[in-house]
Coordinates of C-alpha atoms in Angstrom, one line a residue:
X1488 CA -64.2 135.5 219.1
X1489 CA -67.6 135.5 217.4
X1490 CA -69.6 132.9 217.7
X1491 CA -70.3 130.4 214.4
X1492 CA -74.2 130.8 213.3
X1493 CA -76.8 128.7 215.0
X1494 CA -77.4 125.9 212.9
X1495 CA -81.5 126.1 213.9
X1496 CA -81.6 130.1 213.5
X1497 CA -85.1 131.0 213.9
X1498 CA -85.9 127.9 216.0
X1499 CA -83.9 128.4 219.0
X1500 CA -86.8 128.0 221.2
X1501 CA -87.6 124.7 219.7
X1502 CA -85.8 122.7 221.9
X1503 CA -87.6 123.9 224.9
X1504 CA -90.8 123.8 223.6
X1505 CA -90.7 119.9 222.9
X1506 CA -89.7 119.7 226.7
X1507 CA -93.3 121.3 227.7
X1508 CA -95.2 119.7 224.8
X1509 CA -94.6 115.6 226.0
X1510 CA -95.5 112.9 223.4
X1511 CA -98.6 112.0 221.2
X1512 CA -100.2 109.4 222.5
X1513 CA -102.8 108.0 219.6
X1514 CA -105.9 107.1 219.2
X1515 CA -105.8 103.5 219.1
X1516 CA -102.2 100.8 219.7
X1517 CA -101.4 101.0 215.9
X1518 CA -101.4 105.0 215.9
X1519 CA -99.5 105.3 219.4
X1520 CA -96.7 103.3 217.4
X1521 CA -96.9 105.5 214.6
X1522 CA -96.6 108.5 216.5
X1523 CA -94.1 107.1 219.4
X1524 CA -91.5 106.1 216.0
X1525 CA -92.0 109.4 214.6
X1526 CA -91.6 111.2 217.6
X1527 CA -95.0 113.5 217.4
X1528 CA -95.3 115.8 220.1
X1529 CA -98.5 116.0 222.3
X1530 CA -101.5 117.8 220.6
X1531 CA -102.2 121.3 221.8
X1532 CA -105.3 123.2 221.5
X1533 CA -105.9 124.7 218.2
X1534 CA -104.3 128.7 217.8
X1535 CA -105.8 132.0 218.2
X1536 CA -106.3 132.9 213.8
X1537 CA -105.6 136.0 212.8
X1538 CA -106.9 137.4 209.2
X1539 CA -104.5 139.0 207.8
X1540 CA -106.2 140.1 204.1
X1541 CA -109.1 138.9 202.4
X1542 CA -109.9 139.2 198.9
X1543 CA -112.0 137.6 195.9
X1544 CA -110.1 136.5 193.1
X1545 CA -111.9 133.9 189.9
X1546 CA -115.0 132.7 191.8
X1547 CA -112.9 132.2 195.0
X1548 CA -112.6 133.6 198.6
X1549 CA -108.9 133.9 199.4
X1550 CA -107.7 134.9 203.2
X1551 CA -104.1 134.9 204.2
X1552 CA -104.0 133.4 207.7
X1553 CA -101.9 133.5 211.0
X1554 CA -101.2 131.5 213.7
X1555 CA -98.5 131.0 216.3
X1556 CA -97.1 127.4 217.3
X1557 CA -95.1 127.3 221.0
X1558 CA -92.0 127.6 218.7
X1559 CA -90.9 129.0 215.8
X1560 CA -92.3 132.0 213.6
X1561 CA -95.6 132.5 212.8
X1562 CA -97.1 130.3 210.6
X1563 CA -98.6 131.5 207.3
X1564 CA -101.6 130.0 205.9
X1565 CA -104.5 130.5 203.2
X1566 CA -107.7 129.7 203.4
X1567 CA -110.0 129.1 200.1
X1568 CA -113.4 128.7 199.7
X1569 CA -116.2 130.2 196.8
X1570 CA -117.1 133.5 197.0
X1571 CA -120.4 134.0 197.7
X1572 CA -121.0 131.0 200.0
X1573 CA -123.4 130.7 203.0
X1574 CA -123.3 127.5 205.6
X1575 CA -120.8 125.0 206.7
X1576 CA -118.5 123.1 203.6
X1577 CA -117.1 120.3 204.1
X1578 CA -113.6 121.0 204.5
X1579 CA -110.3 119.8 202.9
X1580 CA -106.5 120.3 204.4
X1581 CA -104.4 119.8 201.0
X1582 CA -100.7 120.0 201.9
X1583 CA -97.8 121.5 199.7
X1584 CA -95.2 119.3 198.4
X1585 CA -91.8 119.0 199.1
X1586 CA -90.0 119.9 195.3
X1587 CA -86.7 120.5 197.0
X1588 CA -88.0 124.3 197.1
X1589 CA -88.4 125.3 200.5
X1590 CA -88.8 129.2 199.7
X1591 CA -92.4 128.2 199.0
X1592 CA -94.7 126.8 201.1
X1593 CA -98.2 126.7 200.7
X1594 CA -98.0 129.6 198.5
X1595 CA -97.2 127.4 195.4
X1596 CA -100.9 125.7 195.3
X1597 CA -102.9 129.1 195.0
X1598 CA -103.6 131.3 192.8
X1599 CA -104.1 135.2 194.3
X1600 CA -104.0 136.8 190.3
X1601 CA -101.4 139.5 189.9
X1602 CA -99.7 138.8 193.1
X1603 CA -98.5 135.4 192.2
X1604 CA -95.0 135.1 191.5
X1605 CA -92.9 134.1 189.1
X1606 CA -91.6 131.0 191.4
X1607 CA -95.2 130.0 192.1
X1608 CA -95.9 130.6 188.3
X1609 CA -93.2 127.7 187.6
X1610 CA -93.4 125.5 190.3
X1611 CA -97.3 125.4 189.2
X1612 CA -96.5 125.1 185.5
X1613 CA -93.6 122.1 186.1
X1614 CA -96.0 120.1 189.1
X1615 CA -99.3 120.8 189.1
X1616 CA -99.8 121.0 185.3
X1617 CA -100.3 125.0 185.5
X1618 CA -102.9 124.3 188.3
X1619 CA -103.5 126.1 191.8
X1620 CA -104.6 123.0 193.5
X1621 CA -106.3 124.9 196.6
X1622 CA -108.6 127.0 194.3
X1623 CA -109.7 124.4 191.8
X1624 CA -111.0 122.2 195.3
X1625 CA -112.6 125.6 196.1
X1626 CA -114.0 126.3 193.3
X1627 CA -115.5 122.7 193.4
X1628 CA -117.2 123.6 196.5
X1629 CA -115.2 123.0 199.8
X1630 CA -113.4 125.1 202.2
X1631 CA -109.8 124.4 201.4
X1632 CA -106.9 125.4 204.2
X1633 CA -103.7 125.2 202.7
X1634 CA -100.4 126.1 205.4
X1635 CA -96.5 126.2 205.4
X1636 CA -95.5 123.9 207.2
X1637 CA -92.1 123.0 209.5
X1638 CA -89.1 124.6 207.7
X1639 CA -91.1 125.7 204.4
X1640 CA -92.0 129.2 203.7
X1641 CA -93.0 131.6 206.8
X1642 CA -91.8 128.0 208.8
X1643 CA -87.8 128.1 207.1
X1644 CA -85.4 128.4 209.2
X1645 CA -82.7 131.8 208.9
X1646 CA -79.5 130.6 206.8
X1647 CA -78.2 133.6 206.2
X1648 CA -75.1 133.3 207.2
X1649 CA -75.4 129.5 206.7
X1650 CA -74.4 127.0 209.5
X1651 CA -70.9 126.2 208.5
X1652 CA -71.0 122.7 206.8
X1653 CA -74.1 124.5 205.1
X1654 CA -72.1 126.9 203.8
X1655 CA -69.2 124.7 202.7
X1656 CA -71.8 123.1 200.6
X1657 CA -73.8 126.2 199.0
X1658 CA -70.3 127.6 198.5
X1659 CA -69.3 124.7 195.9
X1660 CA -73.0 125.3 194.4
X1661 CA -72.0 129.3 193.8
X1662 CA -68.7 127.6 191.6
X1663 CA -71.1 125.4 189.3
X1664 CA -73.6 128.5 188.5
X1665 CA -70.4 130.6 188.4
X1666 CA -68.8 127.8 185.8
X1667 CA -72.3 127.7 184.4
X1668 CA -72.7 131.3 183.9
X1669 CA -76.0 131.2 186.1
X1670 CA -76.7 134.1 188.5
X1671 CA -78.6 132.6 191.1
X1672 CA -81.8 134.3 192.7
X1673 CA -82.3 134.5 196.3
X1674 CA -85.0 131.5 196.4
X1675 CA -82.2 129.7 194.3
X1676 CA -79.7 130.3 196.8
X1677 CA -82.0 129.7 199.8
X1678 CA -83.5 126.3 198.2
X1679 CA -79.7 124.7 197.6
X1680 CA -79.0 125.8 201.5
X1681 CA -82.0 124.5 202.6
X1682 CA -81.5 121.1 201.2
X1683 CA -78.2 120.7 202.6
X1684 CA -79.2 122.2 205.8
X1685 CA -82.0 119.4 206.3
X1686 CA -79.4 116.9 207.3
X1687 CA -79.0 119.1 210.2
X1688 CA -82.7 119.4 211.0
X1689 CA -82.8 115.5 211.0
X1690 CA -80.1 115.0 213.2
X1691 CA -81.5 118.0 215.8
X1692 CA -84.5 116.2 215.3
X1693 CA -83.6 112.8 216.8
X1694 CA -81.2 114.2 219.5
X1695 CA -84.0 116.3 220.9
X1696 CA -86.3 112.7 220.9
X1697 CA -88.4 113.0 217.5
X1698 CA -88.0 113.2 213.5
X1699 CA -88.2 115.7 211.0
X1700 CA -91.3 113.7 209.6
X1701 CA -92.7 113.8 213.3
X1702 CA -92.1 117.7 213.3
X1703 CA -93.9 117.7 210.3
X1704 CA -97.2 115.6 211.2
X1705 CA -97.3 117.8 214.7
X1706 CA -97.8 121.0 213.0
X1707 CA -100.1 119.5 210.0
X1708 CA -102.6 118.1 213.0
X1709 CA -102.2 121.8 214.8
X1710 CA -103.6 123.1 210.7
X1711 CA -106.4 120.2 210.8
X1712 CA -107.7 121.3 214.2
X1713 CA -107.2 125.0 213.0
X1714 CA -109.6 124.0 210.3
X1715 CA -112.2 122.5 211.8
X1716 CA -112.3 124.8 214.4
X1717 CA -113.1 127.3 211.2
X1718 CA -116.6 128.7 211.3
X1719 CA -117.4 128.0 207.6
X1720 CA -116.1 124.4 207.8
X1721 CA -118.2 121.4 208.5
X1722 CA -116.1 119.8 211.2
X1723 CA -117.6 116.0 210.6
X1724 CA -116.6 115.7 207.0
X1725 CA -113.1 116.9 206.6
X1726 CA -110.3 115.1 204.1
X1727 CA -106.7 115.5 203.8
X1728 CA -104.6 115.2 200.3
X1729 CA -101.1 115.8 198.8
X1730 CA -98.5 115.4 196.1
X1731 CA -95.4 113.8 196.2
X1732 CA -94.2 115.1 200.0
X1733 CA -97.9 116.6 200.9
X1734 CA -99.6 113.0 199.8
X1735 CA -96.7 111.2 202.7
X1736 CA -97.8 113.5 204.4
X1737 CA -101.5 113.1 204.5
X1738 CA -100.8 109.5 204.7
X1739 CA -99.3 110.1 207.9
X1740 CA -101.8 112.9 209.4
X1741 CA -104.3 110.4 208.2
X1742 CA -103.7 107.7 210.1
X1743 CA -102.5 110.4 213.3
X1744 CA -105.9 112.3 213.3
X1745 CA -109.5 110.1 213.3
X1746 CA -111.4 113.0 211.9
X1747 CA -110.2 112.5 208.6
X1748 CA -112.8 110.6 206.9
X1749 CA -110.7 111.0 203.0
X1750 CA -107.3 110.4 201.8
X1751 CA -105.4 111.9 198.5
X1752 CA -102.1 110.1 197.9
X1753 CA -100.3 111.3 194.9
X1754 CA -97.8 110.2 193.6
X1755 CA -96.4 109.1 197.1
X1756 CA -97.0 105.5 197.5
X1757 CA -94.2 102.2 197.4
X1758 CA -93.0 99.8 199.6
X1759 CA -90.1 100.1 201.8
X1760 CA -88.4 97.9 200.2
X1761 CA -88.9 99.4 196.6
X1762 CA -86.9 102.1 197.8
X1763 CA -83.6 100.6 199.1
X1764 CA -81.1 100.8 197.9
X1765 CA -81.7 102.6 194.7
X1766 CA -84.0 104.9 195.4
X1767 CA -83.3 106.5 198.9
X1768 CA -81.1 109.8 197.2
X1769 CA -84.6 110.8 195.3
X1770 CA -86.7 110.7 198.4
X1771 CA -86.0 113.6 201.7
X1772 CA -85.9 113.0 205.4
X1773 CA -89.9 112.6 205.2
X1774 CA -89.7 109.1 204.1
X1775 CA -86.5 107.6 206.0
X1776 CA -87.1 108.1 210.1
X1777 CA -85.5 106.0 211.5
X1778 CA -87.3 102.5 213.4
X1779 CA -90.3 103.6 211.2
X1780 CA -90.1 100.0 208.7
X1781 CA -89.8 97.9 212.0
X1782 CA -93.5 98.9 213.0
X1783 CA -95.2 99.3 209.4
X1784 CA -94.5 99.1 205.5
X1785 CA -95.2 102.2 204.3
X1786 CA -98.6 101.4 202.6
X1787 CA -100.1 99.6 205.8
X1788 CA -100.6 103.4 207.6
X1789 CA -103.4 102.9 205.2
X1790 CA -105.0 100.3 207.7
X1791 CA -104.8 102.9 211.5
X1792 CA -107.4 104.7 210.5
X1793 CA -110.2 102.4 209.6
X1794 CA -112.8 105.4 208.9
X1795 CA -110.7 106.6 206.1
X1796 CA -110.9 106.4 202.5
X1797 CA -108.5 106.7 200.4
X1798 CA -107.5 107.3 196.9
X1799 CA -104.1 106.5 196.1
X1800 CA -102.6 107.9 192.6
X1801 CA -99.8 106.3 190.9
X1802 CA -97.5 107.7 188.0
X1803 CA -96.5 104.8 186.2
X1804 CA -93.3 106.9 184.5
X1805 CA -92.7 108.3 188.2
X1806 CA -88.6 108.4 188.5
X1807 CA -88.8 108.7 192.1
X1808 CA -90.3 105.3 192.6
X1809 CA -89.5 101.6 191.3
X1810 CA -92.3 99.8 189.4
X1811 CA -91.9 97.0 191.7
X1812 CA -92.4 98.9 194.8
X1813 CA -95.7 100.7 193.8
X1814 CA -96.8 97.6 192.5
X1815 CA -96.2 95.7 195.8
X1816 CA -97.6 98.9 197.7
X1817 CA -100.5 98.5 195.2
X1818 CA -101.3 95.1 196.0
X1819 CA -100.6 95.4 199.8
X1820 CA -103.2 97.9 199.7
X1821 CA -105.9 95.9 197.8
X1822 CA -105.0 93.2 200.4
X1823 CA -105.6 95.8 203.3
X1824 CA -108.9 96.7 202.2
X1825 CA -110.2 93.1 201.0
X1826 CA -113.1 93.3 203.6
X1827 CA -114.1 96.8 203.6
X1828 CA -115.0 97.4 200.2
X1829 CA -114.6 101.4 198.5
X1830 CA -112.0 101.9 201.5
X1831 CA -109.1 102.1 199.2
X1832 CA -109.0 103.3 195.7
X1833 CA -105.6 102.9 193.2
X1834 CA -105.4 104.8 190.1
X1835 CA -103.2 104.6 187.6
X1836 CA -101.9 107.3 185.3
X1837 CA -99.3 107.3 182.1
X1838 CA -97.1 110.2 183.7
X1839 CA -93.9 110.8 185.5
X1840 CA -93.4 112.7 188.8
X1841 CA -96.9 115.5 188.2
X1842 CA -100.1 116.1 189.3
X1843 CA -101.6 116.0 185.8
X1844 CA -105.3 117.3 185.0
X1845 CA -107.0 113.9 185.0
X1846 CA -105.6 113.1 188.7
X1847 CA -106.8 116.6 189.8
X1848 CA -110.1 115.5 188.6
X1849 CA -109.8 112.5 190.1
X1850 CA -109.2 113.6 193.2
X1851 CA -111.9 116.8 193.1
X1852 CA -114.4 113.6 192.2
X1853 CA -113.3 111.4 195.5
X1854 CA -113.2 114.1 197.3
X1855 CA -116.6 115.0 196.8
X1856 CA -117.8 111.5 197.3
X1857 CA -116.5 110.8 200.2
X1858 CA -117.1 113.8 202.3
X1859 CA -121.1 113.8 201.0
X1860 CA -123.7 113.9 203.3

């Protein structure tokens, strides 16, 4: 009889890795919470790198990257800065969104000219207003790392053949493009797997004693210690950033990793209890670990790391998020950072669920501030 496909195909040394790796442990009470509800496994030295191509492309550097985690494929990563540029940079980890696109990792916020594809092309055009985030913070001067992280792009998991309540799933998805005379491409029929399939990622997650989220954080700390350990990156003055999933989680690899001195939250910040019960279908298994709004509210991760700044960036059209919630998380956060005055930042913007050009160059302008001399 042949045996029904692994439903973690590609990871099947994942559960014996987390045995050897033991638990994060923080850096202070409030971060040994953070990362004992999540689940984070124990830091591990940062990865041999390997270089896999360089070239020059705009004004910008561009170097696909390599690195091996205990489980898993390799991990696939880019690293930006301008061409032409001697000395140390200060250096800046900006982490891909989530977009219910999992085909794409990091690939969707750069721009490599002729090779980008027509995926990248639209995610950039419909997200980042036609941006490629990782070159426009290179181009303004710092050495940008940007990396797929666990279960996007290099890090997906194999669901061909599909896990079988996976495939139940994708195979009423084929009938509506059928009905709808669509014929779906490969990322299309990878991305509608892949959101069914991380149900089942959550729930090995929490039997093998962490969280998707906590997955998540363990390899973006492994990509902010593979950065600083970079010899054109100043190590002292490094800052984190994201949209949508990427700014949750930089939020959480903020408040996880005490060398981050700057914060870019975009679009990515409510209260728990803005999101319930309304809003919990919009957001994925990122937001929603389980125990996590017994410890903290979601803004108060804000307060672990008391060396960071942070600029927080709210959409006030943003369908993923109730006015009420980033209102309260607004206010919370003003609350938080009463006595340490340029610690926390809000902007609002007149846009729905984007990175539009004014928050870019808000965030290029903080950026820069913070991580001066």
């Amino acid at each position: 009889m042949t045996p029904p496909p692994s439903p973690i195909a590609g990871f099947e040394d994942w559960p014996a890795a987390l045995r050897q790796l033991g638990r994060h442990e923080g850096h202070n009470t409030a971060s040994a919470s953070l990362a004992q509800a999540l689940g984070v496994p124990a830091p591990i030295p940062a990865p041999p790198v390997t270089v896999r191509r360089a070239q020059v492309f705009d004004g910008v550097e561009l170097q696909e990257l390599e690195w091996q985690l205990p489980y898993g494929p390799l991990t696939k990563g880019y690293l930006l800065a301008p061409a032409g540029t001697k000395g140390p940079l200060p250096g800046v980890l900006w982490l891909h969104c989530h977009a219910g696109n999992k085909w794409l990792g990091a690939e969707r916020l750069i721009d490599a000219g002729a090779e980008t594809s027509a995926d990248v092309d639209a995610l950039q055009r419909n997200l980042y207003s036609g941006h490629a985030v990782a070159n426009d913070l290179a181009r303004a001067g710092f050495a940008v790392l940007v990396h797929d992280s666990f279960s996007w792009g290099s890090r997906r998991f194999l669901l061909n053949p599909p896990p079988e309540r996976v495939a139940e799933g994708l195979d009423a998805r084929r009938a509506l493009w059928h009905q709808e005379g669509v014929q779906p491409t490969p990322s299309m029929e990878y991305n509608a797997a892949a959101a069914l399939h991380e149900h089942t990622i959550a729930k090995t997650a929490g039997l093998l004693g962490t969280s998707y989220a906590g997955m998540v954080a363990f390899e973006d700390l492994v990509a902010l210690d593979v950065l600083r350990t970079l010899p054109c990156v100043e190590k002292e003055r490094v800052g984190v950033g994201g949209f949508s999933g990427g700014g949750g989680r930089a939020l959480v690899l903020s408040a996880l990793a005490p060398q981050v001195c700057a914060a870019v939250v975009c679009c990515m910040m409510t209260t728990f209890e803005g999101l319930a019960p309304s809003h919990l279908d919009a957001h994925s298994w990122l937001l929603a670990t389980p125990g996590l709004s017994r410890l903290f509210d979601w803004p108060e991760l804000t307060a672990v790391n008391t060396a960071c700044r942070y600029l927080v960036q709210y959409a006030g059209e943003d369908p993923l998020f109730t006015p009420q919630g980033m209102h309260d998380a607004d206010a919370v956060l003003g609350a938080l950072a009463h006595d340490a005055p340029g610690r926390y930042t809000g902007s609002w913007y007149d846009a729905g669920h984007v990175v539009t050009v004014d928050m870019l160059q808000d965030a290029l302008t903080f950026l820069a501030d913070s991580l001066s001399n």
